[in-house]
Protein backbone atom coordinates (compact mmCIF):
# COMPACT_ATOMS: atom_id res chain seq x y z
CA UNK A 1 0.00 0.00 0.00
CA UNK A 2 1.15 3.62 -0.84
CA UNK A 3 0.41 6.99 0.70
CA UNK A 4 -0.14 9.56 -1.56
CA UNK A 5 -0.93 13.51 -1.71
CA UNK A 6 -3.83 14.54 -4.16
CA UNK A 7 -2.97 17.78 -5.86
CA UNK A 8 -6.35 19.56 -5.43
CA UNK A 9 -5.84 19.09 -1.72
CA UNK A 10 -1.72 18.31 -0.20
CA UNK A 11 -3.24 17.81 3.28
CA UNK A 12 -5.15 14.84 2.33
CA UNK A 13 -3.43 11.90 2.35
CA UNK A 14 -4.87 8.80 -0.13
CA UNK A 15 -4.01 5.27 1.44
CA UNK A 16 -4.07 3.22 -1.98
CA UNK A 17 -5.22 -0.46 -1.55
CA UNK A 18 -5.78 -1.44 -4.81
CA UNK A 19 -3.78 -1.38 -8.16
CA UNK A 20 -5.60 -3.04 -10.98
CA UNK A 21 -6.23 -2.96 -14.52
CA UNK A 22 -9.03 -3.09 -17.14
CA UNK A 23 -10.33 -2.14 -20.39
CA UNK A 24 -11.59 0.64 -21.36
CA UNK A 25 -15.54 0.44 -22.54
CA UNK A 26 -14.66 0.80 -25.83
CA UNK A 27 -11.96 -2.13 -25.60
CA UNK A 28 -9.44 0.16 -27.49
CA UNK A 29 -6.89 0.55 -24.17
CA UNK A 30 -6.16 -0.71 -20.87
CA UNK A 31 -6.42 1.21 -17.92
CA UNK A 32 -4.83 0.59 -14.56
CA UNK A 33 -6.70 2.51 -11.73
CA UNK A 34 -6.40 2.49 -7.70
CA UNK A 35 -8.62 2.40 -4.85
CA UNK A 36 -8.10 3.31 -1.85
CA UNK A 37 -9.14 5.40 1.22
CA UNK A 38 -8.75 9.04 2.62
CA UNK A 39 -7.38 8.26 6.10
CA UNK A 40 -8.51 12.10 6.94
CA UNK A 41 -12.43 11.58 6.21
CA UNK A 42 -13.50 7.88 8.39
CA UNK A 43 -11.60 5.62 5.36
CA UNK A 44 -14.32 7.26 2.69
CA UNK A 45 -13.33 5.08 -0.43
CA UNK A 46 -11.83 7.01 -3.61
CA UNK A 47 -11.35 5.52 -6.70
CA UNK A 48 -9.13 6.90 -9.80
CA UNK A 49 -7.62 6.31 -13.01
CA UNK A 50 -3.93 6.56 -12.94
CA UNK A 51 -2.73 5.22 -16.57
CA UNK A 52 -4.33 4.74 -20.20
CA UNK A 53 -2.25 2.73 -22.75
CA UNK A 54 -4.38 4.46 -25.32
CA UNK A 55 -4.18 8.09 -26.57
CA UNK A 56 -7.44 9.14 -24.73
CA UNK A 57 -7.12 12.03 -22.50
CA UNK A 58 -8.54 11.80 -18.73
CA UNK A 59 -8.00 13.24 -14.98
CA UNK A 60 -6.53 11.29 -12.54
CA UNK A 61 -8.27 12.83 -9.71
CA UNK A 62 -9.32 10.63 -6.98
CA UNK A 63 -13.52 10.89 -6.53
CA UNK A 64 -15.20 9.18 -3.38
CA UNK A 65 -17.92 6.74 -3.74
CA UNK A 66 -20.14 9.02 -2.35
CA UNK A 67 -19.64 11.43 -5.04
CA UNK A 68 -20.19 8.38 -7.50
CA UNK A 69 -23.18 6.92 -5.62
CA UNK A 70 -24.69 10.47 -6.29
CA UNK A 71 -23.68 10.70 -9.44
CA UNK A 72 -25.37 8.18 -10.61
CA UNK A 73 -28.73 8.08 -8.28
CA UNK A 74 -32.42 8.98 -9.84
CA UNK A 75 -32.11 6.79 -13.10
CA UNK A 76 -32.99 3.31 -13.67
CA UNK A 77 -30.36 3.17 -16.69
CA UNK A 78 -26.30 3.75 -16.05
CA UNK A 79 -24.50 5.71 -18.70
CA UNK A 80 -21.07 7.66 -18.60
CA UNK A 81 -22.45 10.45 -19.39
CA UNK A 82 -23.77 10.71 -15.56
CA UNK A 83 -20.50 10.25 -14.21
CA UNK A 84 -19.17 13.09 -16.45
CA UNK A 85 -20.42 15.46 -13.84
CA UNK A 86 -18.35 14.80 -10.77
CA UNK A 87 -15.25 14.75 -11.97
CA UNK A 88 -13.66 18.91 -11.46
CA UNK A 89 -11.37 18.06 -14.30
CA UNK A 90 -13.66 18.18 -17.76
CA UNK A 91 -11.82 15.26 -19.92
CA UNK A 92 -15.04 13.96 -22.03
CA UNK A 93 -13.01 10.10 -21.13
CA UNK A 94 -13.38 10.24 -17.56
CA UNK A 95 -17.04 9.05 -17.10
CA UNK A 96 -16.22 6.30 -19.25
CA UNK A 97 -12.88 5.54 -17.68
CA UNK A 98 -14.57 5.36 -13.92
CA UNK A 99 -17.51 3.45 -16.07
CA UNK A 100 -15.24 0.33 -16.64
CA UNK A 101 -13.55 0.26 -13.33
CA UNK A 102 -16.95 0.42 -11.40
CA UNK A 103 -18.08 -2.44 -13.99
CA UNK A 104 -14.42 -4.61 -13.42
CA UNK A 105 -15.14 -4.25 -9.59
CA UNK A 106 -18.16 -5.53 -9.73
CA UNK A 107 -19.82 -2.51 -8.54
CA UNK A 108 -22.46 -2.23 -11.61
C-alpha cells in the first residue's frame, strides 16, 4: 500500500489499496486505476484512473464513492455520461474511464 498527496488538496493523504487494470468500454486501451481510502475523512473510499495505454485524455483525480453513488442516483439506466459530472477536471473520457472500473469491480 502507498500513501499519496492529491494535488487539489496536499493535506489529504490517499491510502491506496488497490492497483488493478481493465479495459476501457470501448476495448481500445487498458487502464490501470487504484482504490483506496482518505485516512482524513473515516476511510471514505476514492477511486481513480492513474494510466491509459491508449491516446485518450482523462484526470486522474481521486472521486469518493459518495460522489459516485450520487452521481449516478435517480435513473434506472447507467451511462457515462452521468458520471461526467463529478469529476472537477472536464476530460469527455473520464465518465467512461470510472464506467469500466466500477463495472471490473463488480460494482455495476
Amino acid at each position: 500500500m502507498t500513501k499519496e498527496k492529491t494535488s487539489s488538496n496536499p493535506e489529504t493523504a490517499i491510502r491506496v489499496l488497490k492497483t488493478g487494470k481493465c479495459k476501457s468500454l470501448s476495448g481500445k486501451s487498458e487502464l490501470t486505476y487504484h482504490i483506496g481510502y482518505d485516512e482524513n475523512s473515516d476511510s471514505l473510499i476514492m477511486f481513480r484512473v492513474s494510466d491509459n495505454s491508449g491516446s485518450g485524455y482523462f484526470s486522474n483525480e481521486w472521486v469518493s464513492m459518495e460522489r459516485i453513488d450520487k452521481g449516478l442516483a435517480g435513473s434506472n439506466e447507467i451511462t457515462s455520461f452521468m458520471l461526467h459530472s463529478i469529476f472537477n477536471g472536464k476530460s469527455f473520457n473520464n465518465g467512461g474511464f470510472l464506467l469500466a472500473v466500477l463495472k471490473q469491480e463488480g460494482l455495476v
